[in-house]
Coordinates of C-alpha atoms in Angstrom, one line a residue:
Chain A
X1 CA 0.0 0.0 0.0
X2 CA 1.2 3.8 -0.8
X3 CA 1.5 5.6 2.1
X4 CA 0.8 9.1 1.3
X5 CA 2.3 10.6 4.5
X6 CA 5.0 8.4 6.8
X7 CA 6.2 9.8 10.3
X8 CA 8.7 8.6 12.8
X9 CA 10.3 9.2 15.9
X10 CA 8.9 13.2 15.6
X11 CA 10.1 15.1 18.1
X12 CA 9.4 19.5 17.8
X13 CA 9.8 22.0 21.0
X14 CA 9.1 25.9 21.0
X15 CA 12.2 26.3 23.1
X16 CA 12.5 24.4 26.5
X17 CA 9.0 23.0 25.6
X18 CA 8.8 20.0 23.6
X19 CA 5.5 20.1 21.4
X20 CA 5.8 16.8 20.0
X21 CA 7.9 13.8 21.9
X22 CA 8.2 11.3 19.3
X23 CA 5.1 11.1 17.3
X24 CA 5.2 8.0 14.5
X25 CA 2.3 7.4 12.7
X26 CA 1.6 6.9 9.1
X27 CA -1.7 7.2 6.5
X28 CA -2.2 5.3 3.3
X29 CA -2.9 7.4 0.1
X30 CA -6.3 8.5 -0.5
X31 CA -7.6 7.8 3.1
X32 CA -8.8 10.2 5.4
X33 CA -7.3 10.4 8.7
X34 CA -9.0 12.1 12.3
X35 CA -6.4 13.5 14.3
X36 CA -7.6 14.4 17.3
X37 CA -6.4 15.6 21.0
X38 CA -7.3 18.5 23.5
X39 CA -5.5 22.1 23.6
X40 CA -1.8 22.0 23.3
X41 CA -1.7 18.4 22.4
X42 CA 0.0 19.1 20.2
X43 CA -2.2 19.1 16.5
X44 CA -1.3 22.2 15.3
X45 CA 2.2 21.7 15.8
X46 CA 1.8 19.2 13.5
X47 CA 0.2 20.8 10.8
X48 CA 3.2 23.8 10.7
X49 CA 5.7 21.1 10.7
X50 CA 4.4 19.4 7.9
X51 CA 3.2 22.5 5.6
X52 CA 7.1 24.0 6.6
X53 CA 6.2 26.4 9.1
X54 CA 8.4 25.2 11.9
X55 CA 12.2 23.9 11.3
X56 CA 12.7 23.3 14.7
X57 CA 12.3 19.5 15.1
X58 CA 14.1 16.1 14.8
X59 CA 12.9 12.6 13.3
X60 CA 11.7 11.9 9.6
X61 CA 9.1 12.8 7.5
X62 CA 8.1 11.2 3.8
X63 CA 5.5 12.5 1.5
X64 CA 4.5 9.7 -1.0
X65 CA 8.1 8.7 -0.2
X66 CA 9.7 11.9 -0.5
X67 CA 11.5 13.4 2.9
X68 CA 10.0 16.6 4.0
X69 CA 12.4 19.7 4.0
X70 CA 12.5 21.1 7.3
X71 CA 11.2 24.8 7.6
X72 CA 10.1 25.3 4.0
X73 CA 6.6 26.1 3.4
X74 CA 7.5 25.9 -0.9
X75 CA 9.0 22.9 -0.5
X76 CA 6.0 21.2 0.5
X77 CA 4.0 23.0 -1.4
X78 CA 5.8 21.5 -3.9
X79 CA 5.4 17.6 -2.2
X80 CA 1.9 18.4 -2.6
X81 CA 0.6 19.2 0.7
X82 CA -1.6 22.2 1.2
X83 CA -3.3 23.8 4.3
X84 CA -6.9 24.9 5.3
X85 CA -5.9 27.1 7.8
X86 CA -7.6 27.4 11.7
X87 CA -9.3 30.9 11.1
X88 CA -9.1 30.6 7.3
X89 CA -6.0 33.0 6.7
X90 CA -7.7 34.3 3.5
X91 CA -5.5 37.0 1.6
X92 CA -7.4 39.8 2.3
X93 CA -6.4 42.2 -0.4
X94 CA -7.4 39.6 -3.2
X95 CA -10.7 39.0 -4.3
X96 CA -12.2 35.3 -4.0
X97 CA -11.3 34.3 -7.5
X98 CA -7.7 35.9 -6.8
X99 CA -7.8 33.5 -4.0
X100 CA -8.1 30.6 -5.7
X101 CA -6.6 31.5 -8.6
X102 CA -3.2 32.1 -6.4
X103 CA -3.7 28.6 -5.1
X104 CA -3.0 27.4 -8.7
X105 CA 0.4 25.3 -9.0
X106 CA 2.0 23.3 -11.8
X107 CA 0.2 20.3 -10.3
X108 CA -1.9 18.4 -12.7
X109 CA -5.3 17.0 -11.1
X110 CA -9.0 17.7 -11.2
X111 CA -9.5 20.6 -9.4
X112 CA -9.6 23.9 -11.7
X113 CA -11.7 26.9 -10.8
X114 CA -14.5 25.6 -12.9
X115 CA -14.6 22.3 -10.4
X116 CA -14.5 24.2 -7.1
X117 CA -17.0 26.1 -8.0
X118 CA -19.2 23.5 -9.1
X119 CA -18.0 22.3 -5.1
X120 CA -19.0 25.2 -3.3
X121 CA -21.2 27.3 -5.6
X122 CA -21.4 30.2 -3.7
X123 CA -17.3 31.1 -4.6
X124 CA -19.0 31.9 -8.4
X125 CA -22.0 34.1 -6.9
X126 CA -19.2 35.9 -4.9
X127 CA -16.1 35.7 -6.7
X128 CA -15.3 39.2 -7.1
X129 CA -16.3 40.0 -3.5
X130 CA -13.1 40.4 -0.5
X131 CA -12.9 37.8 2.0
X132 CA -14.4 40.5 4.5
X133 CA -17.5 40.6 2.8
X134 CA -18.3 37.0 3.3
X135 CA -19.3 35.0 6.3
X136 CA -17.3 32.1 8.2
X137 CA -18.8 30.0 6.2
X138 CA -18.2 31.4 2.8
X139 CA -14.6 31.9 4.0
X140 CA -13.9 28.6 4.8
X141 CA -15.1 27.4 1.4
X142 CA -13.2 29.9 -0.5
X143 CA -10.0 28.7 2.2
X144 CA -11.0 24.9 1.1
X145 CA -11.3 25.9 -2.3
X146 CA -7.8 27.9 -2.8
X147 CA -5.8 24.9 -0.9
X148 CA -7.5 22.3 -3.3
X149 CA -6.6 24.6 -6.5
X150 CA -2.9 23.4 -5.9
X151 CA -4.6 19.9 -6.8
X152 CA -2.9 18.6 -3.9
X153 CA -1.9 15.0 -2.8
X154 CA -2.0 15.8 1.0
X155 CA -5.1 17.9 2.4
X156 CA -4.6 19.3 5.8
X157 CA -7.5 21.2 7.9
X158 CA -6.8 22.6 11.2
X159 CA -10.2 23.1 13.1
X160 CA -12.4 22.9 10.6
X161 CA -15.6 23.6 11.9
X162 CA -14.5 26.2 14.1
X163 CA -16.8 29.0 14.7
X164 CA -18.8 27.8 11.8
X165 CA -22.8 27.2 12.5
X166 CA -24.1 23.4 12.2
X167 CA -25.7 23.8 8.7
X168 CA -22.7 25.0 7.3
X169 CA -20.2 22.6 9.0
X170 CA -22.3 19.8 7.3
X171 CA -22.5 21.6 4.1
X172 CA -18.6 21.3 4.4
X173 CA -17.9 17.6 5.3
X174 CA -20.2 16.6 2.8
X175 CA -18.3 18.2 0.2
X176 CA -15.6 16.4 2.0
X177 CA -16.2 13.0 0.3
X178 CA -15.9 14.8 -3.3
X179 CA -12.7 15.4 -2.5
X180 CA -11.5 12.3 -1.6
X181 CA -13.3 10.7 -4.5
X182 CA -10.5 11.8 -6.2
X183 CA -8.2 10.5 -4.2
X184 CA -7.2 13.3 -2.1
X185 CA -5.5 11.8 1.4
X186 CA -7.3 14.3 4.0
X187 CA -6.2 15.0 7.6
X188 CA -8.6 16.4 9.7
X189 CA -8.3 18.1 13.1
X190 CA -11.4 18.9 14.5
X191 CA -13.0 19.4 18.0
X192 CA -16.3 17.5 16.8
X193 CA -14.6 14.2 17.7
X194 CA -18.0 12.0 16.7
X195 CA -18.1 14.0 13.6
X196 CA -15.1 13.8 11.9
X197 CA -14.5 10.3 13.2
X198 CA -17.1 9.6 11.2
X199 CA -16.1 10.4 8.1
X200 CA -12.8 9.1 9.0
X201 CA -10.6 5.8 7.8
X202 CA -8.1 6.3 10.8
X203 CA -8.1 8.2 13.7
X204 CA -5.0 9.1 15.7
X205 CA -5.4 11.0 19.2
X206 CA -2.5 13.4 20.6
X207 CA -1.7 14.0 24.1
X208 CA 0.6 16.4 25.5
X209 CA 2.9 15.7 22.3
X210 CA 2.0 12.0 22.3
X211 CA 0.2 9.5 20.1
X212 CA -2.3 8.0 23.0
X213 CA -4.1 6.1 20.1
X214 CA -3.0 5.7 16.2
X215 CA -5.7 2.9 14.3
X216 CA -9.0 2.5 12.5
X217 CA -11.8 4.4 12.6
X218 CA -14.3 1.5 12.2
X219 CA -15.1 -0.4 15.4
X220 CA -13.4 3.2 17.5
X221 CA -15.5 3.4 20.8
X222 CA -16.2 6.2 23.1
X223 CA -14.0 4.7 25.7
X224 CA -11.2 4.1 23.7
X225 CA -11.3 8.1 22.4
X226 CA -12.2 9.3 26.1
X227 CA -9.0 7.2 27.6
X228 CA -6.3 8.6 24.9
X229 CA -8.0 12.2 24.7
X230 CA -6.4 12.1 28.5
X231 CA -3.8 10.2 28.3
X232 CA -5.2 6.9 29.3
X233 CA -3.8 4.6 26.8
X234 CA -0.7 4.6 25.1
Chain B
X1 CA 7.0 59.9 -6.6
X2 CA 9.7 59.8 -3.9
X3 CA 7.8 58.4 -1.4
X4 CA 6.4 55.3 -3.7
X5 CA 9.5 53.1 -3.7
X6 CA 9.7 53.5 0.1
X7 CA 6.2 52.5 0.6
X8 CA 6.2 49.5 -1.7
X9 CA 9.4 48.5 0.2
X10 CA 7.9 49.2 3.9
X11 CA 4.1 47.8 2.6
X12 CA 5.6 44.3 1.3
X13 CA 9.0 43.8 3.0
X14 CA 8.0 45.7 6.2
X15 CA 11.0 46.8 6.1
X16 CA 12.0 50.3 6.3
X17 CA 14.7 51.0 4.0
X18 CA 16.9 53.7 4.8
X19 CA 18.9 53.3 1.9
X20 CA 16.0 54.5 -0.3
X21 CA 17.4 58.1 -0.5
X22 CA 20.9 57.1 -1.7
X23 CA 18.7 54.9 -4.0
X24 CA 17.4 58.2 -5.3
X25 CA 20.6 59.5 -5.4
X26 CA 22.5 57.2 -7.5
X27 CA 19.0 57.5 -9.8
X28 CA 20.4 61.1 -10.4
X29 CA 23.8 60.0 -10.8
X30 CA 23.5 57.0 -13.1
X31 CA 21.7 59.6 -15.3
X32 CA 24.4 61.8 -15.0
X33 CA 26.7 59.3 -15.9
X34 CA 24.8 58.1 -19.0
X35 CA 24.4 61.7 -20.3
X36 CA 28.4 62.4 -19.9
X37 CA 29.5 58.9 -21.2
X38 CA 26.9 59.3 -24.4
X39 CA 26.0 62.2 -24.9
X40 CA 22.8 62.9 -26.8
X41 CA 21.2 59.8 -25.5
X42 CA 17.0 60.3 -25.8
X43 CA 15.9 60.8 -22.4
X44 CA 13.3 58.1 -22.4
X45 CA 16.2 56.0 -22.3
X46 CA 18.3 58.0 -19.9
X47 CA 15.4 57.2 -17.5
X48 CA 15.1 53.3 -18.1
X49 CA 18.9 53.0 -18.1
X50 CA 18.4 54.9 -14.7
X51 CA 16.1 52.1 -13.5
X52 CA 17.2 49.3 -15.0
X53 CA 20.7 50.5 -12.5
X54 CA 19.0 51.0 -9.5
X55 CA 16.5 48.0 -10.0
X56 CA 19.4 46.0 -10.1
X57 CA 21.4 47.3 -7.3
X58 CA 18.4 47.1 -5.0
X59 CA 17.8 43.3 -5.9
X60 CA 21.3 42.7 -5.6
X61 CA 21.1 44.3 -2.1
X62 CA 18.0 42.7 -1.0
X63 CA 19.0 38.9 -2.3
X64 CA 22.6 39.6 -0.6
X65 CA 22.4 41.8 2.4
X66 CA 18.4 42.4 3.3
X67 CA 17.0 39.4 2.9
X68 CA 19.5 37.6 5.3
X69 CA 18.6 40.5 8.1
X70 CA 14.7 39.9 7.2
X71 CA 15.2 36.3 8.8
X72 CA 15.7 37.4 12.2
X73 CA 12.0 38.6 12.1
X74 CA 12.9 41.5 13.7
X75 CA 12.1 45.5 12.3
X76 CA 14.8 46.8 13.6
X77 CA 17.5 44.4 12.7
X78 CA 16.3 45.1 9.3
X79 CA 16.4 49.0 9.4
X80 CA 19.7 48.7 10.9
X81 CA 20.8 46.7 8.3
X82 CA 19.6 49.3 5.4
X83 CA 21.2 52.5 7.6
X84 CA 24.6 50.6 7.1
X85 CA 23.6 50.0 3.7
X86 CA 22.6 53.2 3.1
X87 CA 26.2 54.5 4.4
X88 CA 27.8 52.3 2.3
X89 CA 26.4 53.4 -0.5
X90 CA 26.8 57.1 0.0
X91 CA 30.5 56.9 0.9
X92 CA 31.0 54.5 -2.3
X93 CA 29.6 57.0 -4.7
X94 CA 31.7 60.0 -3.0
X95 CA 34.8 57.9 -3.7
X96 CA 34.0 57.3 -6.9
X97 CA 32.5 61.1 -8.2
X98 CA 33.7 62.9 -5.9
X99 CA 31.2 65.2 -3.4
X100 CA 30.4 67.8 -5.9
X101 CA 26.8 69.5 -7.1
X102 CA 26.0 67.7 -9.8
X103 CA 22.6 68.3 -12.5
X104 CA 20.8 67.2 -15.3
X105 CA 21.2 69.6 -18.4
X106 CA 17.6 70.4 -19.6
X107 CA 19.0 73.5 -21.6
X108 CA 16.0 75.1 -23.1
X109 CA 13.2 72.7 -21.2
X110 CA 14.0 74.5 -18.0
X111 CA 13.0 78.2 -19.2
X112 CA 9.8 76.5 -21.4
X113 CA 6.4 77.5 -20.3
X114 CA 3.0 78.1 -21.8
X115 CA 0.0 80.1 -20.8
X116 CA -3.5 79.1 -20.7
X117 CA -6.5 81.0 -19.3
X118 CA -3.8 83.6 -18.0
X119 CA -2.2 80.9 -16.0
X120 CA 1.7 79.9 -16.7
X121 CA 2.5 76.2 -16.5
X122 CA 6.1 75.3 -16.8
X123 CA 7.0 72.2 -19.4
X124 CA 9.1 70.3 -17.0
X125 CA 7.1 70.4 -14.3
X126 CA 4.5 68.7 -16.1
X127 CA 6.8 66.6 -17.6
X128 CA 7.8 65.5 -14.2
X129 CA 3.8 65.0 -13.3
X130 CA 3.1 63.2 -16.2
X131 CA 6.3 60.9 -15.6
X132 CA 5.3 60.2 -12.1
X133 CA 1.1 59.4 -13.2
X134 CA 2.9 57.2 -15.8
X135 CA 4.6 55.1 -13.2
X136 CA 2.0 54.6 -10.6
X137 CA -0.4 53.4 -13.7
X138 CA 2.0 51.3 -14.8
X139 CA 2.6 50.1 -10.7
X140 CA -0.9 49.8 -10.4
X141 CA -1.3 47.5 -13.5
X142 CA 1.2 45.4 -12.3
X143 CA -0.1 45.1 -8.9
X144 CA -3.5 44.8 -9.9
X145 CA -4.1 42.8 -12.8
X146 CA -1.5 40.9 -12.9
X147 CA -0.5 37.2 -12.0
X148 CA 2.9 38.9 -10.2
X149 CA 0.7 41.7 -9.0
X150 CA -1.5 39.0 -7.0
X151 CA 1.2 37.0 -5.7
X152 CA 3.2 40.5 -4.6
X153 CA -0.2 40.9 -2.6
X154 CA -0.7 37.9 -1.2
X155 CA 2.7 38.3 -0.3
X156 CA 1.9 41.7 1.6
X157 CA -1.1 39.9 3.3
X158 CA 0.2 36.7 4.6
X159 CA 3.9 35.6 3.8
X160 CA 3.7 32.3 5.5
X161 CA 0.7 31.3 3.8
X162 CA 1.6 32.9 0.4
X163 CA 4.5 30.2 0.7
X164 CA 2.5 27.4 1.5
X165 CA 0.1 28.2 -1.8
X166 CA 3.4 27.5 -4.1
X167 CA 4.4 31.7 -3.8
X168 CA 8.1 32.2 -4.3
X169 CA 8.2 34.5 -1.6
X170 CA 11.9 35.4 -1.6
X171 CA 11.9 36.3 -5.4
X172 CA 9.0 38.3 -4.4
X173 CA 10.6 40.3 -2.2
X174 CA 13.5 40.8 -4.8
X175 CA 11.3 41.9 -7.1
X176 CA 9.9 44.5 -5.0
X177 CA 13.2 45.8 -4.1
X178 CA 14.2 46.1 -7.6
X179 CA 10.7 48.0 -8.3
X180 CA 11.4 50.1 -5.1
X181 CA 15.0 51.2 -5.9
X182 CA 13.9 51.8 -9.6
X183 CA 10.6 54.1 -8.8
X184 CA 13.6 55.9 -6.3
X185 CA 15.5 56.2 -9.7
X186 CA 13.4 57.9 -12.1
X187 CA 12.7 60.1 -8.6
X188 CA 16.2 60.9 -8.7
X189 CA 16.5 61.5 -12.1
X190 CA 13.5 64.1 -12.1
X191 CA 15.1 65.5 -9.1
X192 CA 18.2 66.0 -11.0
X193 CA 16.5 68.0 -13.9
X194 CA 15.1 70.5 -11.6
X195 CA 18.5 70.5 -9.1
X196 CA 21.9 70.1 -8.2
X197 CA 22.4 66.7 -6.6
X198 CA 25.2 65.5 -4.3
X199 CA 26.3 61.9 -3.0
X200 CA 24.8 64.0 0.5
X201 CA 21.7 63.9 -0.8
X202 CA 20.3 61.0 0.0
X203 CA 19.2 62.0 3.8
X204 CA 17.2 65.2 2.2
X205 CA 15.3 62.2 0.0
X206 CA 15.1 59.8 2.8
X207 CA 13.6 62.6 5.0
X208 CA 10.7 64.4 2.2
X209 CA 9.9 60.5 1.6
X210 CA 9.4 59.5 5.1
X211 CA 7.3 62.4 5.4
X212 CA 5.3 61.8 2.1
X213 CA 5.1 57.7 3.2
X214 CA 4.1 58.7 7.0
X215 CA 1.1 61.3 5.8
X216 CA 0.1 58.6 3.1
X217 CA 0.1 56.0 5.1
X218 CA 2.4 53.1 5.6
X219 CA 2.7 50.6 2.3
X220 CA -0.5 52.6 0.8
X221 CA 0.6 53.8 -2.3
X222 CA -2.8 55.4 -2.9
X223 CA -2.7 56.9 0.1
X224 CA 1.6 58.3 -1.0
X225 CA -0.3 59.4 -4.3
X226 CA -2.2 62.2 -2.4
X227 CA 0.5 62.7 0.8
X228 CA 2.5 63.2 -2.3
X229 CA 0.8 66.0 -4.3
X230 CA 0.0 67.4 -1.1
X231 CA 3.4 68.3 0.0
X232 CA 4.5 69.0 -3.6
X233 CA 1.6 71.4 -4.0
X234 CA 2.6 73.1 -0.9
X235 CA 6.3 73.5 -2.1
X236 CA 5.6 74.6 -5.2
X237 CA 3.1 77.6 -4.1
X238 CA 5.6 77.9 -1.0
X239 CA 8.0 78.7 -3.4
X240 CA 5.6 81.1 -5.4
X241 CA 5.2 83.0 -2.5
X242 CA 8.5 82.8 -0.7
X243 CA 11.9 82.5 -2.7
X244 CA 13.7 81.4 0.1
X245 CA 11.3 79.5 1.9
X246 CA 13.1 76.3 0.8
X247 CA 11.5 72.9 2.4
X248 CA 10.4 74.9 5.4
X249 CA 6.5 75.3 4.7
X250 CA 6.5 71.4 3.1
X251 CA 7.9 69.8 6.8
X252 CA 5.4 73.0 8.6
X253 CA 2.4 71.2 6.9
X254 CA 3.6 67.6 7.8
X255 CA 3.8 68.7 11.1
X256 CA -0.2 70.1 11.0
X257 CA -1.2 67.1 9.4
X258 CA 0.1 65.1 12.4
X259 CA -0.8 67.4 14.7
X260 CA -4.0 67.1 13.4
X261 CA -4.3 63.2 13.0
X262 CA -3.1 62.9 16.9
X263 CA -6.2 65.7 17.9
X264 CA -8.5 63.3 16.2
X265 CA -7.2 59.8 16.7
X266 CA -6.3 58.9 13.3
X267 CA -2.3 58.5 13.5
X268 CA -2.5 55.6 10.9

């Protein structure tokens, strides 16, 4: 089996405070993986090391078999991972088809503008609107739409139903299985822990820079997610 | 037009470059030079060789000796960085031409003027206006409609994310530099038409476009657009009404307009 994205032995610290303390996990391409864990378990952390935000950590990291740089956000660009930001980080002095149209790389795939706005039709009815003049929601579509426009192999979201009402959190992971119909590995952090287990093949759960639980989603009890959300089970 | 370069720099980079008067100055200077080492050279391409020098020297500066300093992710390593640059460069050019006055020879374009509806308009000065509207069109062109234009403001936005989404940021800031230094060429080179120039003169420069970039607004070049033909109005009938008033009314009405913004809360 591919693996899409490989980790071992990951070990990151802001200074004296070590983030991560040897996190190894690993997801197969075109799967979706849950990765879950309370405040400062360490999530995020993950994410910026992986998109190339954060150089300061030890171990290895592949991207469909290619190690990850350390510290360069082009570089794994390039390997094909992209970001949906927590908060949506939209560019705020480009309109919402600038937005996606900047999220455009070399990358062959399926995803042209045409295809994300068939996705999320509202990016069409607003498209020459600024990201201030829409609402969460609309934001986090055109954010979803702008990291998918780089066609990439790895899809990361960091919180993301945060601050979003119900209707349009569900709008959102059902537009999640389009995208990994076309065989898009996702990796989903997300407080709704029954949600996005749900939609999930695997689910791994961080604590205090940890892997407390790292298997599949199927046949995941309550139990088992209440033990290594604090640390229970190792 | 002196102010522009500055705040492109300082609205991308975030960086304040204090090398952006020399900048000007060597603007004037590689003009100079052009005009002595071929004379009768059209002045259209007086003013792109001017550019193309000082877009090159800045990106060559900013790849080298900026960028580096930008890593620290500090302002004021930065701006320390561009004084020394900026000292540097002045003391470079004095060893190379010398400290004297130097100007552009307009010859008959100085004196040339026409009247309409009893009002006297001089040819350069609207040759220097109609240079400058030319270069903020074609800056806001490029920074609006085009694919560079998008990733420059994306770049201005959110660098880290700009990156992620495939954005070469550090050629981006390059290219910026380049732009900055060259917009503080053709600003030297019009200064030079209308003045004597030194290798000194880059403080003056540095100080009318601080002012110019402060009153507009920090990395607004809209807002430098209208900071700018503020203070230039106010020199020019400054001048009309008082020979010898020099820059003294231009810095009195800075100081208003800040006095002002602090009395009302807007200071940004």
């Amino acid at each position: 089996m591919t693996m899409a994205l490989e980790v071992k032995d990951l070990i990151a610290s802001y200074g004296q405070f070590h983030a991560l303390n040897g996190v190894s996990m690993s997801v197969p391409q075109g799967e979706t993986m849950a990765l879950v864990g309370a405040n400062g378990a360490g999530k995020s952390t993950f994410l910026r090391i992986l998109c190339g935000l954060m150089d300061s950590w030890e171990g290895q990291i592949a991207v469909g078999g290619t190690e990850l740089a350390r510290g360069d956000p082009l570089k794994s660009s390039h390997l094909g991972l992209a970001l949906v930001p927590e908060g949506r980080m939209l560019f705020g002095s480009l309109t919402v088809r600038e937005n996606l149209l900047i999220g455009q790389t070399d990358r062959d795939g399926p995803w042209d503008i045409d295809a994300i706005e068939r996705l999320f039709p509202v990016i069409k009815e607003r498209r020459n609107a600024k990201p201030s003049e829409l609402s969460g929601g609309q934001q986090q579509m055109v954010a979803i739409g702008r990291a998918l426009a780089a066609n990439p192999r790895i899809l990361l979201f960091d919180e993301i139903s945060l601050g979003l009402s119900p209707a349009v959190v569900r709008e959102v992971y059902s537009a999640l299985a389009a995208i990994r119909n076309e065989g898009v590995t996702l990796v989903i952090v997300d407080q709704d822990i029954s949600r996005v287990c749900n939609v999930a093949d695997k689910v791994t759960c961080f604590f205090k820079g940890m892997v407390t639980f790292h298997g599949p989603a199927r046949g995941v009890t309550a139990d088992d997610l209440h033990e290594a959300y604090f640390g229970g089970r190792s | 037009m002196i102010g522009a370069g500055l705040a492109l720099n300082y609205g991308i980079l975030k960086v304040l470059q204090l090398a952006h008067g020399e900048y000007i100055t060597y603007g004037a200077f590689a003009a100079v030079g052009a005009i002595v080492l071929f004379p009768g050279l059209p002045f259209p391409i007086v003013l792109l060789a001017a550019f193309i020098a000082c877009a090159l020297l800045g990106a060559v500066a900013q790849w080298l000796i900026v960028e580096r300093a930008m890593s620290y992710r500090n302002e004021v390593v930065a701006m320390l960085v561009t004084f020394g640059l900026a000292v540097v460069l002045r003391d470079s050019l004095v060893e190379v031409v010398g400290a004297d006055l130097r100007g552009l020879s307009v010859g008959r374009l100085g004196q040339a003027n026409f009247t309409i509806g009893g009002l006297t308009l001089g040819v350069l000065p609207l040759l220097s206006l109609a240079i400058a509207v030319a270069s903020f069109g074609l800056l806001a062109f490029l920074t609006f409609k085009t694919r560079l234009g998008r990733q420059i403001r994306a770049v201005s936005d959110l660098p880290d994310i700009a990156a992620l989404v495939g954005v070469p940021v550090k050629r981006i800031h390059v290219i910026v530099a380049a732009l900055s230094a060259g917009l503080a060429a053709i600003a030297g080179v019009l200064l030079a038409m209308r003045a004597s120039v030194s290798p000194f003169s880059g403080l003056d420069n540095l100080l009318i476009a601080f002012e110019v970039v402060v009153l507009g607004g920090l990395g607004s070049i809209r807002g430098v657009l209208w900071a700018g033909l503020l203070l230039g109005m106010t020199q020019v009938v400054s001048t009309w009404l008082d020979s010898n008033a020099g820059l003294f009314y231009v810095h009195l009405v800075f100081f208003i307009m800040l006095v002002f913004r602090a009395k009302t809360g807007r200071l940004t």
